């Protein structure tokens, strides 16, 4: 396999749908996944226990909700886990399965390994959520070149689209997807795209509309049924939601949607009709909320509605006519829909990826932080000894990235050699009103009288990730701190790899003797080697092990290696074994069979010398 490091793909990892795109010599290309331009962000286990990702998983979500994971993005950055096939998985792990599916589609399409990626997140994603996204990318075997904001990506795609036109414009990017809402003010000046402000709600989207419609339908059903069939079951409720999502999509084009669902209960059918006007009334409270966010974004950027040149609609839910009408009405402008709202984010990510890969950049990107960051400290007079604990901001919302800012703090008593510092994200000086993103200790300060100066530096990199450094001014003693996020434990990559590898091993063990691989229907990839199979490399011969054999031997090698690790061996040997185990899990997770073979060969050599 030819290694191609210069390809950096762009990925829109959506709550509902994900998409992957790439810029090649002949332009931007959406990479189809299972023959479609977007893939539902759904992961499941089919009745035989095989892992399924995408449309197949979405299809079974109604009949087998216990074996399906939907909207995992809503849990990113939290410690909540989801159950699948009797095991529990972290949100990063589920997201990694989605990313892995996209990776394989790209590799099948391009015919070479794809390692580097730009992944998008909502502008309003906090530190924990961004870290989780980064970890999911790594777990899927990606080298995550950059995490960029979705509205930024959208504007970038638009900016690229207007190349040649030297228009200086102010854009309002309104992104209403399945699970998240984002609105951003973006300026394009001489090809430079700058996000000026961003607001949003990470828990608002088309999903909510589906649920509201399902509730409406259920109420109507109960009204006619009058409890005759004993109320509807949770599974029936899921069916209703799926049916009502289709009705909702119909209502984007038609004034009425007929809903017929047979046997909603054992004895009764549902038959009703929803008018677009009813639906509009239902969702207006949410839409009002989005308009409030928009006003705040305008205010933050210091832009009046009159100054907005264009409205850019992003996300499937913006196809709803009333969304466009309300926006246009509020801003007194017409919206534009020239770029497909489902694909624009992935396109922008691919354009950013191309720039990072050294291809001529169609636009330069300036991103901002959507939040202020600060630390907890005693606030008050110049000496800061008044006993008021507050959030002292170091980086202000709206600062262009990357940014590095420092502020001076002082110890509060004599010989204070250590201090515990909470880090906050948010605008309030009242700590409790902000999100506490971490807490850390600075230890080993000098014995000095109170007022010993300590410089706190916060840095946000181009991916929007936070780094903290504390330096004692007198001694120059610096402590760089990785934020151990509060209320959220950073993913342990090794543990996650093992967890997922087990899933693949089971999946593949079950698939032995069964050639009907769930994702063999890749369109247009006939001529390409199936990314799931060990490719017939130049040395391929009858002795090439099959995938199940490879996995079986990997599994037994891993067991032997783990047995050796608990014995007394030299640290060098232990480190080497751990590195090879890592390489082998990464290869299994990303289904990189040549890499797995290589790791196994090396592991087998090392074990040969260490085993009696
Ligand atoms: P996300 O960014 O959250 O992954 P998408 O941008 O893919 O989401 O939008 C998905 C949402 O858009 C879903 O709630 C879906 O029902 C909704 N949607 C898709 N097409 C339409 C349409 N024609 N009219 C209204 N809503 C739609
Ligand atoms: Mg989206």
Coordinates of C-alpha atoms and ligand atoms in Angstrom, one line a residue:
X1 CA 0.0 0.0 0.0
X2 CA 1.3 3.4 -1.0
X3 CA 1.5 5.7 2.0
X4 CA 0.1 9.0 1.3
X5 CA 0.7 11.5 4.1
X6 CA -0.3 14.5 2.0
X7 CA -4.0 13.7 2.0
X8 CA -5.8 15.5 4.8
X9 CA -9.5 14.6 4.8
X10 CA -12.2 16.8 6.2
X11 CA -14.8 15.3 8.5
X12 CA -18.2 16.6 9.7
X13 CA -18.8 14.4 12.7
X14 CA -22.5 15.3 13.2
X15 CA -25.0 14.4 15.9
X16 CA -27.3 12.9 13.3
X17 CA -25.2 12.6 10.1
X18 CA -21.6 12.6 9.3
X19 CA -19.8 13.2 6.1
X20 CA -16.2 13.1 4.7
X21 CA -14.6 15.1 1.9
X22 CA -11.2 15.6 0.4
X23 CA -9.5 18.0 -1.9
X24 CA -7.6 16.2 -4.7
X25 CA -5.7 17.6 -7.7
X26 CA -8.9 18.0 -9.6
X27 CA -10.9 19.6 -6.8
X28 CA -13.1 18.9 -3.9
X29 CA -14.8 15.5 -3.7
X30 CA -17.4 14.2 -1.3
X31 CA -16.5 10.6 -0.4
X32 CA -19.6 8.4 -0.5
X33 CA -20.1 6.1 2.4
X34 CA -22.2 3.1 1.6
X35 CA -23.1 4.9 -1.6
X36 CA -24.5 8.0 0.1
X37 CA -23.0 11.5 0.5
X38 CA -23.7 11.4 4.2
X39 CA -23.8 8.6 6.8
X40 CA -26.2 8.5 9.8
X41 CA -24.0 8.8 13.0
X42 CA -25.5 5.6 14.3
X43 CA -23.7 2.5 15.7
X44 CA -25.3 -0.8 16.5
X45 CA -25.0 -4.6 16.7
X46 CA -27.1 -6.6 14.3
X47 CA -29.0 -9.7 15.4
X48 CA -26.0 -11.8 14.8
X49 CA -23.8 -9.6 16.9
X50 CA -21.9 -8.0 14.0
X51 CA -21.0 -4.4 14.4
X52 CA -22.9 -2.1 12.1
X53 CA -22.3 1.6 11.5
X54 CA -24.4 4.1 9.5
X55 CA -27.7 3.5 7.6
X56 CA -27.9 -0.2 8.5
X57 CA -27.7 0.7 12.2
X58 CA -30.2 3.5 11.8
X59 CA -32.6 1.2 10.1
X60 CA -32.6 -1.2 13.0
X61 CA -32.8 1.5 15.6
X62 CA -36.6 1.2 15.8
X63 CA -36.8 -2.6 16.2
X64 CA -33.6 -3.0 18.3
X65 CA -33.1 0.2 20.3
X66 CA -31.1 -1.8 22.9
X67 CA -28.6 -2.6 20.3
X68 CA -28.3 0.8 18.7
X69 CA -26.6 4.0 19.8
X70 CA -28.0 7.3 18.4
X71 CA -26.9 10.9 18.9
X72 CA -23.7 10.0 20.7
X73 CA -22.4 13.5 20.1
X74 CA -24.7 14.8 22.7
X75 CA -22.7 12.8 25.3
X76 CA -19.3 13.8 24.1
X77 CA -17.2 15.3 26.9
X78 CA -19.2 13.6 29.6
X79 CA -18.5 10.4 31.6
X80 CA -21.8 8.9 30.7
X81 CA -21.4 5.5 28.9
X82 CA -23.8 3.7 26.6
X83 CA -24.5 0.0 26.5
X84 CA -24.1 -2.1 23.4
X85 CA -24.3 -5.9 23.4
X86 CA -24.0 -6.1 27.1
X87 CA -20.9 -4.0 27.3
X88 CA -20.5 -0.4 28.0
X89 CA -18.8 2.2 25.9
X90 CA -17.6 5.7 26.3
X91 CA -18.9 8.4 23.8
X92 CA -15.4 8.7 22.4
X93 CA -15.4 5.0 21.6
X94 CA -18.7 5.1 19.8
X95 CA -17.6 8.2 17.9
X96 CA -14.4 6.4 17.0
X97 CA -16.4 3.7 15.4
X98 CA -18.2 6.3 13.3
X99 CA -14.9 7.9 12.3
X100 CA -13.4 4.5 11.5
X101 CA -16.3 3.8 9.1
X102 CA -15.6 7.1 7.3
X103 CA -11.9 6.4 7.3
X104 CA -12.4 3.0 5.6
X105 CA -14.7 4.6 3.0
X106 CA -12.1 7.2 2.2
X107 CA -9.3 4.5 2.0
X108 CA -11.5 2.4 -0.3
X109 CA -12.2 5.3 -2.5
X110 CA -8.7 6.7 -2.6
X111 CA -6.8 3.4 -2.6
X112 CA -4.3 4.3 0.0
X113 CA -4.2 4.8 3.8
X114 CA -5.7 8.0 5.0
X115 CA -4.2 9.2 8.3
X116 CA -4.6 12.9 8.7
X117 CA -8.0 14.6 9.2
X118 CA -9.6 17.8 10.1
X119 CA -12.6 17.2 12.3
X120 CA -15.3 19.8 12.9
X121 CA -17.2 20.5 16.2
X122 CA -19.9 23.0 17.0
X123 CA -18.4 26.4 17.8
X124 CA -20.0 26.3 21.2
X125 CA -18.4 22.9 22.2
X126 CA -16.4 23.3 25.4
X127 CA -13.0 22.1 26.3
X128 CA -14.1 18.7 27.4
X129 CA -16.1 18.1 24.3
X130 CA -13.2 19.1 22.0
X131 CA -10.8 16.9 23.9
X132 CA -13.2 14.0 23.6
X133 CA -13.5 14.6 19.8
X134 CA -9.7 14.7 19.5
X135 CA -9.5 11.4 21.4
X136 CA -12.2 9.8 19.3
X137 CA -10.2 10.8 16.2
X138 CA -7.0 9.3 17.6
X139 CA -8.8 6.2 18.7
X140 CA -10.1 5.7 15.1
X141 CA -6.4 5.8 14.0
X142 CA -6.4 9.3 12.7
X143 CA -3.7 11.9 13.2
X144 CA -6.0 14.8 13.9
X145 CA -4.5 17.7 12.1
X146 CA -6.9 20.2 13.4
X147 CA -10.3 20.6 15.1
X148 CA -12.3 23.5 13.6
X149 CA -15.6 25.0 14.3
X150 CA -18.5 23.9 12.0
X151 CA -19.6 27.5 11.1
X152 CA -16.0 28.3 10.3
X153 CA -15.9 25.4 8.0
X154 CA -19.1 26.5 6.4
X155 CA -17.8 30.0 5.8
X156 CA -14.6 28.6 4.5
X157 CA -16.5 26.5 1.9
X158 CA -18.4 29.6 1.0
X159 CA -15.3 31.8 0.9
X160 CA -13.7 29.3 -1.4
X161 CA -16.8 29.4 -3.5
X162 CA -16.4 33.1 -4.0
X163 CA -12.7 32.9 -5.1
X164 CA -12.2 35.4 -7.8
X165 CA -14.9 37.6 -6.4
X166 CA -13.1 40.1 -4.2
X167 CA -16.3 40.7 -2.2
X168 CA -15.9 41.8 1.4
X169 CA -18.9 40.4 3.2
X170 CA -20.5 39.8 6.6
X171 CA -22.1 36.4 6.8
X172 CA -24.5 35.0 9.3
X173 CA -24.0 31.2 9.5
X174 CA -27.1 29.7 11.0
X175 CA -26.6 26.0 11.6
X176 CA -29.6 23.9 12.8
X177 CA -28.8 20.2 12.7
X178 CA -30.3 17.2 14.4
X179 CA -28.9 17.8 17.8
X180 CA -27.0 21.1 18.0
X181 CA -27.6 24.7 17.0
X182 CA -24.9 27.2 16.2
X183 CA -25.0 30.8 14.9
X184 CA -21.9 32.7 14.0
X185 CA -21.0 36.1 12.5
X186 CA -18.3 35.6 9.9
X187 CA -16.5 38.2 7.8
X188 CA -14.8 37.5 4.5
X189 CA -12.3 40.1 3.5
X190 CA -10.0 39.7 0.6
X191 CA -10.2 35.9 1.0
X192 CA -9.6 36.1 4.8
X193 CA -12.4 34.3 6.7
X194 CA -12.8 35.5 10.3
X195 CA -15.4 34.3 12.8
X196 CA -16.3 37.3 14.8
X197 CA -18.7 35.8 17.3
X198 CA -20.5 32.6 18.0
X199 CA -23.5 31.5 20.1
X200 CA -25.5 28.3 20.3
X201 CA -27.1 25.5 22.1
X202 CA -25.6 22.1 22.2
X203 CA -29.0 20.5 23.0
X204 CA -31.3 21.9 20.4
X205 CA -32.1 20.5 17.0
X206 CA -34.3 18.5 14.7
X207 CA -34.4 15.6 17.2
X208 CA -36.4 17.8 19.5
X209 CA -38.9 18.6 16.7
X210 CA -39.3 14.8 16.0
X211 CA -40.0 14.2 19.6
X212 CA -42.6 17.0 19.8
X213 CA -44.3 15.7 16.7
X214 CA -44.3 12.2 18.1
X215 CA -45.9 13.5 21.3
X216 CA -48.5 15.2 19.2
X217 CA -49.3 12.0 17.3
X218 CA -49.3 10.0 20.5
X219 CA -51.8 12.4 22.1
X220 CA -54.0 12.2 19.1
X221 CA -53.8 8.4 19.1
X222 CA -54.6 8.2 22.8
X223 CA -57.6 10.5 22.2
X224 CA -59.2 8.2 19.7
X225 CA -58.0 5.0 21.3
X226 CA -59.2 6.1 24.8
X227 CA -56.9 3.5 26.5
X228 CA -58.6 0.7 24.7
X229 CA -55.3 -0.9 23.8
X230 CA -53.5 0.0 26.9
X231 CA -51.2 2.8 25.8
X232 CA -48.2 2.5 23.5
X233 CA -45.0 0.7 24.3
X234 CA -41.5 2.3 24.2
X235 CA -40.8 0.5 20.9
X236 CA -44.0 1.9 19.4
X237 CA -42.9 5.3 20.6
X238 CA -39.6 4.9 18.7
X239 CA -41.5 3.9 15.7
X240 CA -43.6 7.0 16.0
X241 CA -40.6 9.2 16.2
X242 CA -39.2 7.7 13.0
X243 CA -42.5 8.1 11.3
X244 CA -42.9 11.7 12.4
X245 CA -39.4 12.5 11.2
X246 CA -40.5 11.5 7.8
X247 CA -43.7 13.6 8.2
X248 CA -41.5 16.5 9.2
X249 CA -39.4 16.2 6.1
X250 CA -42.6 16.1 4.0
X251 CA -43.8 19.2 5.7
X252 CA -40.8 21.1 4.4
X253 CA -42.2 20.7 0.9
X254 CA -45.9 20.3 1.4
X255 CA -48.6 21.9 3.6
X256 CA -49.9 18.6 5.0
X257 CA -48.4 15.2 5.9
X258 CA -50.5 12.1 6.2
X259 CA -49.4 9.7 8.9
X260 CA -50.5 6.1 8.8
X261 CA -48.9 3.6 11.0
X262 CA -50.4 0.1 11.3
X263 CA -50.5 -1.7 14.6
X264 CA -49.0 1.0 16.8
X265 CA -50.4 -1.2 19.5
X266 CA -51.4 -4.9 19.2
X267 CA -54.9 -3.8 18.2
X268 CA -54.9 -0.3 16.9
X269 CA -53.6 1.7 14.0
X270 CA -52.6 5.4 13.9
X271 CA -54.0 7.5 11.1
X272 CA -53.8 11.2 11.3
X273 CA -52.7 14.2 9.3
X274 CA -50.4 17.0 10.4
X275 CA -50.7 20.5 9.0
X276 CA -47.6 22.5 8.4
X277 CA -49.1 25.3 10.5
X278 CA -49.6 22.9 13.5
X279 CA -46.0 21.8 13.1
X280 CA -44.8 25.4 12.9
X281 CA -46.6 26.3 16.1
X282 CA -45.1 23.4 17.8
X283 CA -41.5 24.3 17.0
X284 CA -41.8 28.1 17.4
X285 CA -40.5 28.2 21.0
X286 CA -37.3 26.5 19.8
X287 CA -36.9 28.8 16.8
X288 CA -37.4 31.8 19.1
X289 CA -34.5 30.5 21.2
X290 CA -32.3 30.3 18.1
X291 CA -33.2 33.9 17.2
X292 CA -32.2 35.0 20.7
X293 CA -28.9 33.4 20.2
X294 CA -28.6 35.1 16.9
X295 CA -29.2 38.5 18.5
X296 CA -26.5 37.8 21.0
X297 CA -24.1 36.8 18.3
X298 CA -24.9 40.1 16.4
X299 CA -24.4 42.1 19.6
X300 CA -21.1 40.4 20.4
X301 CA -19.7 41.1 17.0
X302 CA -21.0 44.7 17.2
X303 CA -22.9 44.2 13.9
X304 CA -26.4 45.3 13.3
X305 CA -28.8 43.2 11.2
X306 CA -28.5 45.7 8.4
X307 CA -24.8 45.0 8.1
X308 CA -25.4 41.3 7.5
X309 CA -24.9 40.7 3.8
X310 CA -25.9 37.1 3.6
X311 CA -27.5 34.4 5.6
X312 CA -25.9 31.0 5.2
X313 CA -28.1 28.1 6.1
X314 CA -26.4 25.0 7.4
X315 CA -27.8 21.7 8.7
X316 CA -30.7 19.6 7.5
X317 CA -33.3 21.3 9.7
X318 CA -32.8 24.6 7.9
X319 CA -34.8 23.1 5.0
X320 CA -37.9 23.8 7.1
X321 CA -39.5 26.9 5.4
X322 CA -40.5 28.6 8.6
X323 CA -36.8 28.6 9.7
X324 CA -35.9 30.5 6.6
X325 CA -38.9 32.8 6.8
X326 CA -38.3 33.8 10.5
X327 CA -34.7 34.5 9.8
X328 CA -35.3 36.5 6.7
X329 CA -38.0 38.4 8.5
X330 CA -35.9 39.2 11.5
X331 CA -32.9 40.3 9.4
X332 CA -34.7 41.8 6.5
X333 CA -32.6 39.7 4.0
X334 CA -33.0 36.7 1.8
X335 CA -31.1 33.6 2.7
X336 CA -28.9 31.6 0.4
X337 CA -28.9 27.9 -0.1
X338 CA -26.4 27.6 -2.9
X339 CA -24.2 25.2 -1.1
X340 CA -25.8 22.0 0.1
X341 CA -26.6 22.5 3.8
X342 CA -25.8 18.8 4.5
X343 CA -22.4 18.8 3.0
X344 CA -21.0 22.3 3.4
X345 CA -19.3 21.6 6.7
X346 CA -17.4 18.6 5.5
X347 CA -16.4 20.6 2.4
X348 CA -15.0 23.4 4.5
X349 CA -13.1 20.9 6.7
X350 CA -11.6 19.4 3.5
X351 CA -10.6 22.8 2.3
X352 CA -8.9 23.4 5.7
X353 CA -7.3 20.0 5.4
X354 CA -6.0 20.8 1.9
X355 CA -4.4 24.0 3.3
X356 CA -2.7 22.0 6.0
X357 CA -1.5 19.5 3.5
X358 CA 0.3 22.3 1.7
X359 CA -2.1 22.6 -1.2
X360 CA -2.7 26.2 -2.2
X361 CA -5.1 27.6 0.4
X362 CA -8.2 29.1 -1.0
X363 CA -8.7 31.2 2.1
X364 CA -6.9 32.0 5.3
X365 CA -8.6 31.1 8.5
X366 CA -8.9 33.1 11.6
X367 CA -10.9 31.4 14.4
X368 CA -11.9 32.8 17.7
X369 CA -12.7 31.4 21.1
X370 CA -16.4 31.3 21.8
X371 CA -15.9 31.5 25.6
X372 CA -13.9 33.4 28.2
X373 CA -11.4 31.4 30.3
X374 CA -10.2 32.2 33.8
X375 CA -9.1 30.7 37.1
X376 CA -10.6 30.8 40.5
X377 CA -8.8 33.3 42.8
X378 CA -9.4 35.7 45.7
X379 CA -10.7 38.9 44.2
X380 CA -10.9 42.4 45.6
X381 CA -8.3 45.1 46.4
X382 CA -4.9 45.4 44.8
X383 CA -3.4 43.0 47.2
X384 CA -6.3 40.6 46.6
X385 CA -6.7 39.6 50.2
X386 CA -10.4 40.4 50.4
X387 CA -12.0 37.1 51.0
X388 CA -14.1 37.1 47.9
X389 CA -13.6 34.1 45.7
X390 CA -14.3 34.8 42.0
X391 CA -13.4 33.8 38.5
X392 CA -10.6 36.0 37.2
X393 CA -10.7 35.9 33.5
X394 CA -7.4 35.6 31.5
X395 CA -8.7 35.0 28.0
X396 CA -11.8 36.9 26.8
X397 CA -14.5 35.5 24.5
X398 CA -14.0 36.5 20.9
X399 CA -10.2 36.5 20.9
X400 CA -8.6 35.2 17.7
X401 CA -6.8 31.9 18.0
X402 CA -4.2 30.9 18.8
X403 CA -3.9 33.0 21.9
X404 CA -1.6 33.0 24.8
X405 CA -2.3 35.3 27.8
X406 CA -0.9 35.7 31.2
X407 CA -2.0 37.3 34.4
X408 CA -0.2 37.9 37.7
X409 CA -1.5 36.3 40.9
X410 CA -0.1 36.3 44.4
X411 CA 0.0 33.8 47.3
X412 CA -2.3 34.7 50.2
X413 CA -0.3 33.7 53.2
X414 CA 3.4 33.3 54.3
X415 CA 5.2 30.2 53.2
X416 CA 2.3 29.2 51.0
X417 CA 4.1 26.4 49.0
X418 CA 1.2 25.0 47.2
X419 CA -2.1 26.2 45.7
X420 CA -5.1 24.5 44.2
X421 CA -6.4 26.3 41.1
X422 CA -9.8 25.7 39.5
X423 CA -10.0 26.6 35.8
X424 CA -13.3 28.0 34.5
X425 CA -14.9 28.5 31.1
X426 CA -17.7 31.1 31.0
X427 CA -18.4 34.8 31.3
X428 CA -19.4 35.2 34.9
X429 CA -17.1 36.3 37.7
X430 CA -19.2 34.1 39.9
X431 CA -17.4 30.7 39.7
X432 CA -20.6 28.7 40.1
X433 CA -22.2 30.3 37.1
X434 CA -19.3 29.0 34.9
X435 CA -18.3 25.6 33.7
X436 CA -15.5 24.3 35.8
X437 CA -13.3 22.5 33.3
X438 CA -10.5 21.4 35.6
X439 CA -8.6 21.9 38.7
X440 CA -4.9 21.5 39.5
X441 CA -2.2 21.9 42.1
X442 CA 0.9 24.0 41.9
X443 CA 3.3 22.5 44.4
X444 CA 6.9 23.3 45.4
X445 CA 6.7 27.1 45.6
X446 CA 9.4 28.8 47.6
X447 CA 9.0 29.6 51.2
X448 CA 8.2 33.3 50.8
X449 CA 6.1 35.9 52.5
X450 CA 2.5 36.3 51.3
X451 CA 2.2 38.0 48.0
X452 CA 4.7 35.7 46.2
X453 CA 3.9 36.4 42.6
X454 CA 2.9 33.6 40.3
X455 CA 2.2 34.1 36.6
X456 CA -0.7 32.1 35.2
X457 CA -0.6 31.6 31.5
X458 CA -3.5 30.2 29.5
X459 CA -3.1 29.2 25.9
X460 CA -5.7 28.1 23.4
X461 CA -4.3 26.4 20.4
X462 CA -5.7 26.4 16.9
X463 CA -7.9 23.5 17.7
X464 CA -9.4 25.4 20.5
X465 CA -7.7 23.3 23.2
X466 CA -6.5 24.8 26.4
X467 CA -3.1 24.6 28.0
X468 CA -2.2 26.0 31.3
X469 CA 1.2 27.0 32.7
X470 CA 2.0 28.4 36.1
X471 CA 5.4 30.1 36.7
X472 CA 6.7 31.3 40.1
X473 CA 8.1 34.7 39.2
X474 CA 11.0 34.7 41.7
X475 CA 12.4 31.3 40.7
X476 CA 11.1 30.8 37.2
X477 CA 9.8 27.5 38.3
X478 CA 7.3 26.6 35.7
X479 CA 4.6 24.0 35.8
X480 CA 2.8 23.0 32.7
X481 CA -0.5 21.5 33.5
X482 CA -2.7 19.1 31.5
X483 CA -6.1 19.9 32.5
X484 CA -7.7 17.0 34.3
X485 CA -11.2 17.9 33.5
X486 CA -13.7 18.2 36.3
X487 CA -16.6 15.9 36.1
X488 CA -15.2 14.3 33.0
X489 CA -12.3 11.9 32.9
X490 CA -10.1 12.0 29.9
X491 CA -10.4 8.9 27.8
X492 CA -7.7 6.3 28.5
X493 CA -6.7 5.5 25.0
X494 CA -5.2 2.1 25.8
X495 CA -8.2 0.9 27.6
X496 CA -10.5 2.2 24.9
X497 CA -8.4 0.4 22.2
X498 CA -8.7 -2.8 24.1
X499 CA -12.4 -2.3 24.6
X500 CA -13.0 -1.7 20.9
X501 CA -10.6 -4.3 19.7
X502 CA -12.7 -6.8 21.7
X503 CA -15.7 -5.6 19.7
X504 CA -14.0 -6.2 16.4
X505 CA -12.5 -9.5 17.5
X506 CA -16.0 -10.7 18.4
X507 CA -17.4 -9.3 15.3
X508 CA -14.8 -11.0 13.2
X509 CA -14.8 -14.2 15.1
X510 CA -18.5 -14.4 14.4
X511 CA -17.9 -13.5 10.8
X512 CA -15.6 -16.6 10.3
X513 CA -17.0 -18.7 7.5
X514 CA -19.4 -16.0 6.7
X515 CA -18.3 -13.9 3.8
X516 CA -21.3 -11.5 3.7
X517 CA -19.6 -8.6 5.4
X518 CA -22.0 -5.9 6.5
X519 CA -20.3 -3.2 4.5
X520 CA -19.5 -4.9 1.2
X521 CA -21.9 -2.7 -0.7
X522 CA -19.5 0.2 -1.1
X523 CA -20.5 1.8 -4.4
X524 CA -17.9 2.4 -7.0
X525 CA -15.2 0.5 -5.1
X526 CA -15.3 -2.6 -7.2
X527 CA -11.9 -2.0 -8.6
X528 CA -10.5 -1.1 -5.3
X529 CA -9.2 -3.5 -2.7
X530 CA -11.8 -3.9 0.1
X531 CA -10.4 -2.0 3.0
X532 CA -11.6 -4.8 5.3
X533 CA -9.6 -7.5 3.6
X534 CA -5.8 -8.0 3.8
X535 CA -4.9 -6.4 0.5
X536 CA -3.1 -8.7 -2.0
X537 CA 0.2 -6.8 -1.7
X538 CA 3.2 -7.4 -4.0
X539 CA 4.3 -10.4 -1.9
X540 CA 0.8 -11.8 -1.7
X541 CA 0.8 -15.5 -2.1
X542 CA -1.1 -18.5 -0.9
X543 CA 0.7 -18.2 2.5
X544 CA -0.9 -14.8 3.2
X545 CA -3.0 -15.4 6.3
X546 CA -6.8 -14.7 6.1
X547 CA -8.3 -12.0 8.3
X548 CA -9.8 -14.4 10.9
X549 CA -6.4 -16.2 11.1
X550 CA -4.6 -12.9 11.5
X551 CA -7.0 -11.8 14.2
X552 CA -6.8 -15.1 16.0
X553 CA -3.0 -15.0 16.1
X554 CA -3.1 -11.4 17.2
X555 CA -5.4 -12.3 20.0
X556 CA -3.2 -15.2 21.2
X557 CA 0.0 -13.0 20.9
X558 CA -1.7 -10.3 23.0
X559 CA -2.5 -12.9 25.7
X560 CA 1.1 -14.1 25.7
X561 CA 2.4 -10.6 25.8
X562 CA 0.2 -9.7 28.7
X563 CA 1.4 -12.8 30.6
X564 CA 5.0 -11.7 30.1
X565 CA 4.3 -8.2 31.2
X566 CA 3.3 -9.3 34.7
X567 CA 6.6 -11.1 35.1
X568 CA 9.8 -9.4 36.1
X569 CA 11.3 -8.2 32.8
X570 CA 13.5 -5.2 32.1
X571 CA 11.8 -1.8 31.7
X572 CA 13.1 -1.6 28.1
X573 CA 11.5 -4.9 27.2
X574 CA 8.3 -4.0 28.9
X575 CA 8.2 -0.6 27.0
X576 CA 8.8 -2.4 23.7
X577 CA 6.0 -4.9 24.4
X578 CA 3.6 -2.1 25.4
X579 CA 4.4 -0.1 22.2
X580 CA 3.8 -3.2 20.1
X581 CA 0.5 -4.0 21.9
X582 CA -0.5 -0.4 21.2
X583 CA 0.4 -0.7 17.5
X584 CA -1.6 -4.0 17.3
X585 CA -4.7 -2.5 19.0
X586 CA -4.6 0.6 16.8
X587 CA -4.3 -1.7 13.7
X588 CA -7.2 -3.8 14.8
X589 CA -9.4 -0.8 15.6
X590 CA -8.6 0.9 12.3
X591 CA -8.7 -2.5 10.5
X592 CA -5.2 -1.9 9.1
X593 CA -4.3 -5.5 8.4
X594 CA -0.8 -4.9 7.0
X595 CA 0.0 -2.9 10.1
X596 CA -1.4 -5.6 12.3
X597 CA 0.7 -8.2 10.6
X598 CA 3.8 -6.1 11.1
X599 CA 3.1 -5.5 14.8
X600 CA 2.4 -9.2 15.3
X601 CA 5.6 -10.2 13.6
X602 CA 7.6 -8.0 15.9
X603 CA 5.7 -9.0 18.9
X604 CA 6.3 -12.6 18.1
X605 CA 10.0 -12.0 17.8
X606 CA 10.2 -10.2 21.2
X607 CA 8.2 -12.9 22.9
X608 CA 10.4 -15.6 21.4
X609 CA 13.3 -14.2 23.3
X610 CA 11.5 -13.6 26.5
X611 CA 9.5 -16.7 26.9
X612 CA 11.5 -19.4 28.6
Ligands
LIG1 P1 -26.3 17.1 12.4 O1 -25.5 18.3 12.1 O2 -26.9 17.2 13.8 O3 -25.7 15.8 12.2 P2 -27.9 17.4 10.0 O4 -27.4 18.7 9.6 O5 -27.5 16.2 9.2 O6 -27.6 17.2 11.5 O7 -29.5 17.6 10.2 C1 -30.2 16.5 10.6 C2 -31.6 17.0 10.9 O8 -32.2 17.6 9.8 C3 -32.5 15.8 11.3 O9 -33.2 16.2 12.4 C4 -33.4 15.7 10.1 O10 -34.7 15.2 10.4 C5 -33.5 17.1 9.6 N1 -33.8 17.2 8.2 C6 -33.2 16.6 7.1 N2 -33.9 17.0 6.0 C7 -34.9 17.8 6.4 C8 -35.9 18.5 5.7 N3 -36.0 18.4 4.3 N4 -36.8 19.3 6.4 C9 -36.7 19.4 7.7 N5 -35.8 18.7 8.4 C10 -34.9 18.0 7.8
LIG2 MG1 -24.1 19.5 11.4

